[in-house]
Coordinates of C-alpha atoms in Angstrom, one line a residue:
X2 CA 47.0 -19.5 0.7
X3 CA 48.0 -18.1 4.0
X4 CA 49.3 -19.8 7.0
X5 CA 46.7 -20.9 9.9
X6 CA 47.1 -18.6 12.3
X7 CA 45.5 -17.6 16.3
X8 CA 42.6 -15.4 15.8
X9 CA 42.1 -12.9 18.7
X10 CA 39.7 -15.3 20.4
X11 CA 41.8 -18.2 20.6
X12 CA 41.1 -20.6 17.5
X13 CA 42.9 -21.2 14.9
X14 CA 42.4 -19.8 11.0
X15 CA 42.3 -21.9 8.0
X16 CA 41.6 -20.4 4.5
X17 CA 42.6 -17.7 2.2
X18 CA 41.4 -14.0 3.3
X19 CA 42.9 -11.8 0.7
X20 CA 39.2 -11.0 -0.4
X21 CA 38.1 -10.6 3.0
X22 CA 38.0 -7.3 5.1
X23 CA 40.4 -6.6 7.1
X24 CA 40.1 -6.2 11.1
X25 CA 39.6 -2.9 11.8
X26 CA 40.7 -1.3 15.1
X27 CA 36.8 -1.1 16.1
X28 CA 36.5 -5.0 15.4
X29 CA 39.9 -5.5 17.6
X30 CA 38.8 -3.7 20.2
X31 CA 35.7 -5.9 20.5
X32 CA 37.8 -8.7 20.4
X33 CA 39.9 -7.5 23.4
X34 CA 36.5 -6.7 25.3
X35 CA 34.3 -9.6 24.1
X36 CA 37.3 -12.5 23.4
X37 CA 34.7 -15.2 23.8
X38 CA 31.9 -13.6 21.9
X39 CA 33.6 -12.0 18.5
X40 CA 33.9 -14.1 16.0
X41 CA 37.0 -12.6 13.2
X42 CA 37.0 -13.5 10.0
X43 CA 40.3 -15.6 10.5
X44 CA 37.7 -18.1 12.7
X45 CA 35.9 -21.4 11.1
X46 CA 33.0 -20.2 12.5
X47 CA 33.0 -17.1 10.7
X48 CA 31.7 -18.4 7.5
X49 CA 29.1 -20.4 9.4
X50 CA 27.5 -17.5 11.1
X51 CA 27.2 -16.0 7.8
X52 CA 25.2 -19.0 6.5
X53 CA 22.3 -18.8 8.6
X54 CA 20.5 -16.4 6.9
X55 CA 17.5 -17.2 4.5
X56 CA 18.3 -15.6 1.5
X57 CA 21.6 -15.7 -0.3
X58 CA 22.1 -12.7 -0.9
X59 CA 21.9 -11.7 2.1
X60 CA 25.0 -14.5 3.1
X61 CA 27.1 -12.4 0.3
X62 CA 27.9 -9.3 2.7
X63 CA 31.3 -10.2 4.8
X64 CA 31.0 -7.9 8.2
X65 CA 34.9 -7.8 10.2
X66 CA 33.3 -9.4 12.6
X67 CA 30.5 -11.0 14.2
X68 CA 29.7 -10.3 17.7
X69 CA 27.7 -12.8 19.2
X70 CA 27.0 -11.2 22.8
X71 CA 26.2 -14.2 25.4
X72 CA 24.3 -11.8 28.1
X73 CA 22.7 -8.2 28.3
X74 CA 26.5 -7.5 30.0
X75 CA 28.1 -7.9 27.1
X76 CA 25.6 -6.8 24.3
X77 CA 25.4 -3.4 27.0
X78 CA 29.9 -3.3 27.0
X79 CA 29.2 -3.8 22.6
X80 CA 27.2 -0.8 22.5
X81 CA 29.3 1.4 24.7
X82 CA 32.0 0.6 22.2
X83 CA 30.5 1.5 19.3
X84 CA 28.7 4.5 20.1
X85 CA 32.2 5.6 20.8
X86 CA 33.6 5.0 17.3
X87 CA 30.4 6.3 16.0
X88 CA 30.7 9.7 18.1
X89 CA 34.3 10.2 17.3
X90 CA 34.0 9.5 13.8
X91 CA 31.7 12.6 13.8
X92 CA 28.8 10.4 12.6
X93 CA 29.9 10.9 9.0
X94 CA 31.4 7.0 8.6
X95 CA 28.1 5.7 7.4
X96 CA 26.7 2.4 9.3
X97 CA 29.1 0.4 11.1
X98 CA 27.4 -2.2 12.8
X99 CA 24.2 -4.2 11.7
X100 CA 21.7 -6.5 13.5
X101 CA 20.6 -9.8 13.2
X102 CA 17.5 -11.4 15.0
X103 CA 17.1 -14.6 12.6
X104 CA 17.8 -13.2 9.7
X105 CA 14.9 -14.2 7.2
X106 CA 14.6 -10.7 5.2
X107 CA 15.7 -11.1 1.8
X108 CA 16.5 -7.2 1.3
X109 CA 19.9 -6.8 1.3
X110 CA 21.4 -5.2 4.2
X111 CA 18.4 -5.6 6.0
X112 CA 20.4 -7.6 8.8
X113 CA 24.0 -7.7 6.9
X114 CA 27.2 -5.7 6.2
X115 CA 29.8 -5.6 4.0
X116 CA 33.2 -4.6 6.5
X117 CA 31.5 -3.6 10.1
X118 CA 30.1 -5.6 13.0
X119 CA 27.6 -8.1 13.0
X120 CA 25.6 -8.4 16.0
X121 CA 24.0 -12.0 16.1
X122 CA 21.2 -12.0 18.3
X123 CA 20.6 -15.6 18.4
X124 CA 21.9 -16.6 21.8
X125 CA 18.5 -14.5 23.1
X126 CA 16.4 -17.4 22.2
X127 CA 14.6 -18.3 25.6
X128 CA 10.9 -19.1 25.5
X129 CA 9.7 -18.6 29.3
X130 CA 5.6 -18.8 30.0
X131 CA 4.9 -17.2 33.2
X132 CA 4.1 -18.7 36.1
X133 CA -0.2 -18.1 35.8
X134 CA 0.3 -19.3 31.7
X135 CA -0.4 -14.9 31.0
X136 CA 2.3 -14.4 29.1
X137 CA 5.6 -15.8 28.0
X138 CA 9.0 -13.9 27.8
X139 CA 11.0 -14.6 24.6
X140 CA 14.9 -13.5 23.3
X141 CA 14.8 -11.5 20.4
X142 CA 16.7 -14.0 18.8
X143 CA 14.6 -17.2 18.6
X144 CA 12.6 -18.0 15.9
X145 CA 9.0 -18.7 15.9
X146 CA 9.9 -22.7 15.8
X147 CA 10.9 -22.4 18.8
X148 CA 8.2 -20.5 20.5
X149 CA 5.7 -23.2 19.0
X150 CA 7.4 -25.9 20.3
X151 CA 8.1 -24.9 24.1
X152 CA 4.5 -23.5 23.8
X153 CA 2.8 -26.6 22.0
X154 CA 3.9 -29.0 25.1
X155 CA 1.9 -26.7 27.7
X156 CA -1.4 -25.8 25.8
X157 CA -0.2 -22.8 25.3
X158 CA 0.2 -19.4 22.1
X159 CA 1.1 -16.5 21.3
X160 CA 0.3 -14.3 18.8
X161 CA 3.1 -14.9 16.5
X162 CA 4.4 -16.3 13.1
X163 CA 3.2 -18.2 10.5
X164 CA 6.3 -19.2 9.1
X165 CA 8.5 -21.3 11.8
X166 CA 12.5 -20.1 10.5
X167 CA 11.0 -16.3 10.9
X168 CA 12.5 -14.7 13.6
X169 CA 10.7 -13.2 16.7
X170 CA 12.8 -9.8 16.8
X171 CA 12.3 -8.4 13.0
X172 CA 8.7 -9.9 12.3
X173 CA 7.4 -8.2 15.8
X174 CA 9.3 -4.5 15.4
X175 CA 7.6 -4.6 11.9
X176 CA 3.8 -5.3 13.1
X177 CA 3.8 -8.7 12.4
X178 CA 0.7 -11.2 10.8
X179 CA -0.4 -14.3 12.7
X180 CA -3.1 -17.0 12.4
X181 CA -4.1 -15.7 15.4
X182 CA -4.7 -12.1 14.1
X183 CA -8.6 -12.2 13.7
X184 CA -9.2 -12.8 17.1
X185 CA -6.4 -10.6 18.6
X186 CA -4.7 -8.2 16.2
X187 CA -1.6 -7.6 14.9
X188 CA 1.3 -9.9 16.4
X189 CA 2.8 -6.0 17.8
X190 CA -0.1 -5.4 19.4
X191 CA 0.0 -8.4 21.9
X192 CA 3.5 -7.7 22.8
X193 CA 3.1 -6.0 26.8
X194 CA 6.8 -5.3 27.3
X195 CA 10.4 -4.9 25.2
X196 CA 13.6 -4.7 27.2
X197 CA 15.5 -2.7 25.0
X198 CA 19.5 -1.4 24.8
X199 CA 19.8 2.4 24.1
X200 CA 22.5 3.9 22.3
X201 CA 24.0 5.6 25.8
X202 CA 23.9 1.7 26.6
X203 CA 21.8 1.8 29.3
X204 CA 18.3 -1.1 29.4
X205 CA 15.0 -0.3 30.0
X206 CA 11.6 -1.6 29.7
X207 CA 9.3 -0.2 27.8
X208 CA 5.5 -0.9 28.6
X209 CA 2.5 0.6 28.9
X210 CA 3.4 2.2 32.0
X211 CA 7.1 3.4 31.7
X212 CA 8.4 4.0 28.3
X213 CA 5.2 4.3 27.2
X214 CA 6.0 6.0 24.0
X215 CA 8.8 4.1 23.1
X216 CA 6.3 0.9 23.8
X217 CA 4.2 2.0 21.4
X218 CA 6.7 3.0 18.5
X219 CA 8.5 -0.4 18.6
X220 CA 5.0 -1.9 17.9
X221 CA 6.0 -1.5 13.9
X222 CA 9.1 1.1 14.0
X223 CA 11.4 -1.4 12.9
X224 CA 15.3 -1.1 14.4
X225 CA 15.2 2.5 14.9
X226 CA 15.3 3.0 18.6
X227 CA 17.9 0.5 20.0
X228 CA 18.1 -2.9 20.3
X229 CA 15.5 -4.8 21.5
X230 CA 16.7 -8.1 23.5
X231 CA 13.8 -9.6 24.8
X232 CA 9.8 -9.3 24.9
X233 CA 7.2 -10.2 26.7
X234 CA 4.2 -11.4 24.5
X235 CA 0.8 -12.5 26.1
X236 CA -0.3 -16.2 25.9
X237 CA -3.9 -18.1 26.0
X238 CA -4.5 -21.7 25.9
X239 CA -5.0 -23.8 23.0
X240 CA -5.0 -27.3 21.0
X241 CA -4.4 -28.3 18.0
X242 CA -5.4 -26.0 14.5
X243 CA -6.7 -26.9 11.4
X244 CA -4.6 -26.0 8.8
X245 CA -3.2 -27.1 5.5
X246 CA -3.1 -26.4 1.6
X247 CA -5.2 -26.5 -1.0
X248 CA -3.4 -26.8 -4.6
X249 CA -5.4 -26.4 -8.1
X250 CA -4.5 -26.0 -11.3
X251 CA -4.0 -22.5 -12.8
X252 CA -7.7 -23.3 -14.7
X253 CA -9.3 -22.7 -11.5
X254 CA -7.6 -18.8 -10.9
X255 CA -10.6 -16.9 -11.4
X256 CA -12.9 -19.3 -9.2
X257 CA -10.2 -19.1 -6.3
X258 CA -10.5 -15.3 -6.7
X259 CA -13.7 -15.1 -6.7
X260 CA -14.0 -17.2 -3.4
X261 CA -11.2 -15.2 -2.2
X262 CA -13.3 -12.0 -2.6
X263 CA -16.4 -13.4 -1.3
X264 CA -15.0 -14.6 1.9
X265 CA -13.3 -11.5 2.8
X266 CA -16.3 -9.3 1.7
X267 CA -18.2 -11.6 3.9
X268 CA -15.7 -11.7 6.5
X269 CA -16.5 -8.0 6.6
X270 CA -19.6 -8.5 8.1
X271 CA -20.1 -11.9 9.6
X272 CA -16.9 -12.2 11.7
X273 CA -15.6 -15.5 12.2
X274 CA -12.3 -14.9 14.5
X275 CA -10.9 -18.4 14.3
X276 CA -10.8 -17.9 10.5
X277 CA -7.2 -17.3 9.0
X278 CA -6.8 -16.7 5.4
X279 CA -7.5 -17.4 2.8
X280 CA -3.7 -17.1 1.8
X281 CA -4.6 -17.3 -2.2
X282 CA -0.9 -17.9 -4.2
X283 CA -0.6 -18.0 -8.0
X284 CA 3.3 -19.3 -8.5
X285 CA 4.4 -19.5 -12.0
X286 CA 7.6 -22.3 -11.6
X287 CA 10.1 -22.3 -14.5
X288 CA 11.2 -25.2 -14.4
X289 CA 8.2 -27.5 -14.9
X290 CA 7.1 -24.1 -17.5
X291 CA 3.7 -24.5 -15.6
X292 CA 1.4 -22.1 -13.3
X293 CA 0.0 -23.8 -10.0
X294 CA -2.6 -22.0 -7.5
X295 CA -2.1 -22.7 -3.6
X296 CA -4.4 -21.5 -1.1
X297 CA -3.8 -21.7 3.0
X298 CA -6.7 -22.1 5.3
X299 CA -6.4 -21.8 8.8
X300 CA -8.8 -22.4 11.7
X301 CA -7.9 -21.9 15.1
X302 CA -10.5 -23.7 16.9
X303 CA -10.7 -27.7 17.6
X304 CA -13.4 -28.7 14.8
X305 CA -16.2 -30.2 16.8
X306 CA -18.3 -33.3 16.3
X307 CA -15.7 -34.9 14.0
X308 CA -15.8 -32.6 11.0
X309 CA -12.9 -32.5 8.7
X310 CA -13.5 -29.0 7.2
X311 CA -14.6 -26.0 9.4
X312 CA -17.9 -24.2 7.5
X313 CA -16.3 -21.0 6.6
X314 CA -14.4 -22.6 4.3
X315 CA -17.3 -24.2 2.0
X316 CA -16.4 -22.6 -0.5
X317 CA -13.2 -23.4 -0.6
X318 CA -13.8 -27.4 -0.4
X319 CA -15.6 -27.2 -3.6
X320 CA -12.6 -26.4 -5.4
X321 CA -11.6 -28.7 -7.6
X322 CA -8.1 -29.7 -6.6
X323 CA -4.6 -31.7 -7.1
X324 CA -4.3 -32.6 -3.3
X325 CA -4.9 -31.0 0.0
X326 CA -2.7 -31.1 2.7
X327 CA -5.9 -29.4 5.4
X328 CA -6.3 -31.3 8.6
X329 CA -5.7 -31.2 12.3
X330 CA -2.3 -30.5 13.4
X331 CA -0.1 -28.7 16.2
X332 CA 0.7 -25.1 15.4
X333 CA 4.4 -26.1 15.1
X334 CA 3.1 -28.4 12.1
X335 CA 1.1 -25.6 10.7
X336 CA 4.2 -23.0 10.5
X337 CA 6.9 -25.9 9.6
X338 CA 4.6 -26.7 6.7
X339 CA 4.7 -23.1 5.7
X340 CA 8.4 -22.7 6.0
X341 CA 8.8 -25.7 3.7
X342 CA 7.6 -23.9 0.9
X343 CA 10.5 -21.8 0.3
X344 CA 13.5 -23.4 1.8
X345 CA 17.0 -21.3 2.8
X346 CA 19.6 -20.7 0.6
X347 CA 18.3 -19.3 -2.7
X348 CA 17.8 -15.9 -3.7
X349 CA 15.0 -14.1 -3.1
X350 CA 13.3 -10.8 -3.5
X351 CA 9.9 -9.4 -1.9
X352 CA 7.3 -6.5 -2.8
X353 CA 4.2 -5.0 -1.8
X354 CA 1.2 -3.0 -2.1
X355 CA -2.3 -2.8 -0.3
X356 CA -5.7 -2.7 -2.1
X357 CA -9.2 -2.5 -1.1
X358 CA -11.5 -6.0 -1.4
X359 CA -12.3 -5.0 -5.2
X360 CA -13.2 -8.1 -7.6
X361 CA -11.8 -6.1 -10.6
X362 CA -8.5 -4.7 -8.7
X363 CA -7.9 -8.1 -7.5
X364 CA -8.2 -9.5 -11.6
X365 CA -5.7 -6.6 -12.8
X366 CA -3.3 -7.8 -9.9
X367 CA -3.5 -11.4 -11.3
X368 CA -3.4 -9.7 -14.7
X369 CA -0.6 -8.6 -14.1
X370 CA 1.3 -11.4 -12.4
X371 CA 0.6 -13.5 -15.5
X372 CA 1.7 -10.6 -18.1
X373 CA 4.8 -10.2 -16.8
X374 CA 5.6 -14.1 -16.8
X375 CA 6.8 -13.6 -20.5
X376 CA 9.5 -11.6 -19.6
X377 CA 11.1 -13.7 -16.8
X378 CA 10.2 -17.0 -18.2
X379 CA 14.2 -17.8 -18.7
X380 CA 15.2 -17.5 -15.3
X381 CA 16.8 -20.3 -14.3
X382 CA 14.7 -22.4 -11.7
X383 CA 12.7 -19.5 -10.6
X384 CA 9.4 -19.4 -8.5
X385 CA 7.3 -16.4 -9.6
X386 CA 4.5 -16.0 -6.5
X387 CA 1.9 -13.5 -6.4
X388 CA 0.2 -13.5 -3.0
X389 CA -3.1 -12.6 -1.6
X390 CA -4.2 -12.1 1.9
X391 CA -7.3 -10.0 4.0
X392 CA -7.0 -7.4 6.2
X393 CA -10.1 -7.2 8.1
X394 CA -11.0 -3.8 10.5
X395 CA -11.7 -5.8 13.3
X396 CA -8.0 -6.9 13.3
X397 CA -6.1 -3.5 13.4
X398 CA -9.0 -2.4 16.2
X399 CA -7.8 -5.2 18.7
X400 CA -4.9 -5.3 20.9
X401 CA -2.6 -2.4 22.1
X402 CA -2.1 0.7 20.1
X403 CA 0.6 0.6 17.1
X404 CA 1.6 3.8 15.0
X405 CA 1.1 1.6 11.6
X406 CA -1.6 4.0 10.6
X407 CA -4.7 1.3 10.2
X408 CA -6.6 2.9 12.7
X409 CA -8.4 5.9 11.6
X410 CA -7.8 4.6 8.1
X411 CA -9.6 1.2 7.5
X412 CA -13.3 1.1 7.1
X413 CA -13.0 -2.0 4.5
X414 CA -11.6 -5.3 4.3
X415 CA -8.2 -4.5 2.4
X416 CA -5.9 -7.2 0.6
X417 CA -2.2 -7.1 1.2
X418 CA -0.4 -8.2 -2.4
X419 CA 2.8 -9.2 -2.2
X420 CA 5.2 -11.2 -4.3
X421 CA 7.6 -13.5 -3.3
X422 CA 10.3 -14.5 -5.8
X423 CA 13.1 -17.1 -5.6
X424 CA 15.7 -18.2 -8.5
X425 CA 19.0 -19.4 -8.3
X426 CA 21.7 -16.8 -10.3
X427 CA 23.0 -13.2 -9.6
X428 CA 23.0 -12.7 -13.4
X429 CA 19.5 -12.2 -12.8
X430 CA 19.0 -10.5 -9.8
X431 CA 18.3 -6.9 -12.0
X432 CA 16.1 -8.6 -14.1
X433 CA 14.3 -10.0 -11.1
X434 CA 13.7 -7.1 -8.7
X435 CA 13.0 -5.0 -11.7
X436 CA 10.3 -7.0 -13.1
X437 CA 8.7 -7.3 -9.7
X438 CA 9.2 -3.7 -8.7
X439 CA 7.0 -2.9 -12.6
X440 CA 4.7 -5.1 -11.5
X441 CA 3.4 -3.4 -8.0
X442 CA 3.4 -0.5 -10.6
X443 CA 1.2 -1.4 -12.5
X444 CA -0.9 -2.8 -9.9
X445 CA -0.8 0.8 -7.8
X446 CA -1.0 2.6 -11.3
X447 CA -4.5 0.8 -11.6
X448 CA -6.1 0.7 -8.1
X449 CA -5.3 4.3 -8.0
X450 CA -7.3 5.0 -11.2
X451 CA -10.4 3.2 -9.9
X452 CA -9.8 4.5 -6.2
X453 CA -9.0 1.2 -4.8
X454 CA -5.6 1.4 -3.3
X455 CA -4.6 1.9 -0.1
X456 CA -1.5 4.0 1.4
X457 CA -0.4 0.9 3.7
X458 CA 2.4 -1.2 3.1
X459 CA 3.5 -4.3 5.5
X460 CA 7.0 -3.7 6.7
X461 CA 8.3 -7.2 6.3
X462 CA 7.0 -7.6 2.7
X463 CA 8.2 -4.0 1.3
X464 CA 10.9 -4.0 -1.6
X465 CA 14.4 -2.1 -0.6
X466 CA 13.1 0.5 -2.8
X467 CA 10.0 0.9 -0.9
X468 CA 8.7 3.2 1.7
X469 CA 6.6 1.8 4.7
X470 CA 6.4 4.6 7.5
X471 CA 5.3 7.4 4.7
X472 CA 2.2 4.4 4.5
X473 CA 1.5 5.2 8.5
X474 CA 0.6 8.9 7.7
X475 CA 2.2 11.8 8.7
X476 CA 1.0 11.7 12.2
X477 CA 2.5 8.7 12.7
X478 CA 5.7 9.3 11.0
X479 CA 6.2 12.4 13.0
X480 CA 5.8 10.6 16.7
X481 CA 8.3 7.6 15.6
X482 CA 11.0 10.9 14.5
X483 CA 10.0 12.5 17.8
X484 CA 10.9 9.2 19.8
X485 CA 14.2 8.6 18.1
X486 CA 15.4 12.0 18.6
X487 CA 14.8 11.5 22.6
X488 CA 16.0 7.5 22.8
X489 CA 19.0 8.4 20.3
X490 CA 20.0 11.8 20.2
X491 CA 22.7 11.2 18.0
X492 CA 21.0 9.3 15.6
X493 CA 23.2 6.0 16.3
X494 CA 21.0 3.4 14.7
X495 CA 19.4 6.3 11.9
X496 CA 22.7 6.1 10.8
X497 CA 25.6 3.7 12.5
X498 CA 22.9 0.7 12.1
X499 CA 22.7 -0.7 8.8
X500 CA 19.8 -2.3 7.7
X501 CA 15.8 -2.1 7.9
X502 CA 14.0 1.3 6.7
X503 CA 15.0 4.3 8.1
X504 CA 12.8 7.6 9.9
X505 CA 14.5 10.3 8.1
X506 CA 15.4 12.2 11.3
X507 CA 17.0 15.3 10.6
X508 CA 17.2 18.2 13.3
X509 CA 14.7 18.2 16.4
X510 CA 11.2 17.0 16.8
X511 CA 8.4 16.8 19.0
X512 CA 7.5 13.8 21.0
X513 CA 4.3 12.7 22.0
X514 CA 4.6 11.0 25.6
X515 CA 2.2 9.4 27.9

């Protein structure tokens, strides 16, 4: 063991480092700059910050250091900093700093490092409403708990998450699903301004009137572009929401699927906007060796004259079920109840694909969900989750325009399939991510033979191995290169930031402006 000794910012180290990485001069030099916002590995602290992500695995990298920037001053002096080791490196070091808004990806490296700087955004957690209840400014680093409860006390939402531990920065720059999407779009799409650090470390705001292109690429361009510190979102009154599960034994999969189709093919064409879901789960869990079927409904208007279940979900009530958790509730109940599904601190893998409302694409997805149960059955305390959820036309037509590619390209309701896996061991991570990652093969093998896939893929549900922009068309993918090249010229967070998918830049490009 090592002596306790002063870390540069003052406290005192307690532990054995040998294993750890060492302070480089770039991590010093932050120190020197930032003595009351770096955190070195020689600090207590250090081992906490690393525990506040959501998957394990993603607590397993060990940056140098974790900057924790108090202000805009001092994330603006960080920046300066490292886009002067990055340019005098030559850009040929690889990443060397990552970014952390609340850190709920379970890719690794998505908001982690091993060696490098951390930047923690999670001081930026103010919720502000405006003064005329428009629209409410929030820090890049909150998390969606806390939007709900600042908002729930004054009537007011937001377009935001579903899941209360998600935080505001990564689900936003990667388009973003809400409860709220049917009657206002995509959660990027509500968002009127970002104030965002470039890598020449100056701020701007980017809005539909300055920075208009830049406005429009963060609305599902991921961390590509700088560093985005606060947005503005817009607000509208409301109440409470219904919401709640429904679980059922795995005898009543096909009936939940075929309810699942019908809604969404009637959806299609008889619009309800305060209908969210259905959120149709099939979770094989090895340790009771059992299947179970979940499905969330959501309805975002009051339920009048004392009904307990809106109509649009009829179909839904006549399932026979285990228990249902459905009723009125504040929207910080609704997303706390989704977060307690799938708690922190186990590993975890995601993957996805998107398929067109199809009866028989949605049975080979299932089919293949249960086939592959064989072969993972032995994985220790594992939850194996197939998900399905609707994504109607009216919802990628409403709010502000986005570069995800929906556009022009979604003339049907479409499903979004994901899985969502959780076990306990890193003996059996490569079994795990290589089962799922067969799985959305055979599911794209199949909807491709009968014509029912779709090119889309959710950012915040794709694999590591997966590749989201080449999903928003070419078009697309050509205007988010065009707008890196002329925010970051040098490519600083293409290829000093770690983490999140990547543009591809190489050499010029074109950029579409206002």
């Amino acid at each position: 063991m090592k002596p306790a000794e002063a870390s540069l910012d003052g406290t005192e180290s307690t532990g054995d480092t040998d294993d750890l990485p060492e302070a480089t001069f770039l991590s010093k030099n932050l120190a020197v700059a930032l003595p009351h916002s770096v955190i070195l590995l020689q600090n207590p602290a250090f081992k906490q910050a690393l525990n506040h992500y959501w998957a394990q695995q993603e607590r397993e990298a060990v940056p140098e250091c974790v900057l924790r920037p108090h202000n805009v001053q001092q994330l603006c002096t960080a920046i300066t900093i490292l886009k002067r080791e990055y340019d005098e490196s030559g850009a040929q070091i690889g990443g060397i700093f990552a970014i952390r808004s609340g850190g709920h990806s379970p890719v690794s490296g998505a908001a982690s490092m091993n060696g490098g700087v951390l930047i923690d955004l999670s001081l930026f957690c103010e919720v502000t409403p405006s003064k005329d209840r428009s629209s409410v400014v929030i820090g890049a680093g909150a998390k969606w708990m806390d939007v709900s409860k600042t908002l729930d006390e004054q009537g007011l939402a937001v377009v935001g998450g579903r899941n209360s531990a998600v935080g505001v920065g990564g689900l936003t720059l990667g388009g973003g699903l809400s409860f709220f999407s049917p009657r206002f779009g995509f959660v990027c799409s509500n968002i009127l301004n970002y104030k965002i650090f470039l890598a020449s470390g100056s701020v701007v705001t980017a809005c539909a009137s300055s920075c208009c292109d830049l406005w429009r690429a963060l609305k599902g361009g991921s961390n590509n572009f700088g560093i985005v510190t606060h947005l503005t979102a817009r607000s509208f009154p409301t109440t409470t929401i219904w919401s709640g599960f429904l679980y059922v034994p795995r005898f009543q999969a096909t009936k939940v699927l075929a309810n699942f189709h019908e809604f969404v093919s009637r959806n299609g064409t008889d619009y309800d906007e305060n209908a969210a879901g259905p959120i149709a789960c099939f979770s094989y869990i090895q340790k009771l060796r059992t299947q179970l079927v979940s499905v969330n409904l959501v309805y975002t208007k009051p339920l009048e004259d004392g009904k307990k279940w809106p109509t649009c979900w009829k179909n839904f009530h006549s399932l026979w079920r285990i228990w249902s958790t459905c009723r009125d509730r504040s929207l910080t109940s609704a997303t706390d109840e989704m977060n307690a599904l799938n708690p922190p601190g186990r590993r975890q893998v995601f993957a996805t694909t998107t398929i067109k409302n199809d009866p028989t694409t949605l049975a080979a997805a299932h089919t293949a969900y249960c086939d592959a149960i064989s072969s993972i059955r032995n994985v220790k305390i594992m939850v194996w989750t197939l998900v399905l959820q609707p994504l109607l036309p009216d919802w990628v037509r409403k709010g502000d325009p986005n570069p995800l590619g929906l556009l022009h390209n979604t003339h049907e309701p479409l499903v979004i399939v994901s899985f969502t896996v959780n076990w306990d061991n890193s003996i059996d991570d490569e079994l795990v991510k290589s089962s799922v990652r067969r799985v959305i093969g055979h599911i794209d093998t199949f909807a491709a033979a009968n014509h029912t896939g779709h090119p889309y893929r959710y950012l915040n549900y794709c694999a590591d191995w997966q590749k989201p922009f080449t999903g928003y068309g070419d078009e697309n993918l050509r205007f988010l290169r065009g707008v890196s090249k002329r925010y970051d010229p040098d490519g600083l967070f293409q290829k000093g930031c770690v983490g999140g998918f990547k543009l591809g830049v190489a050499g010029g490009g074109a950029v579409d402006t206002c």
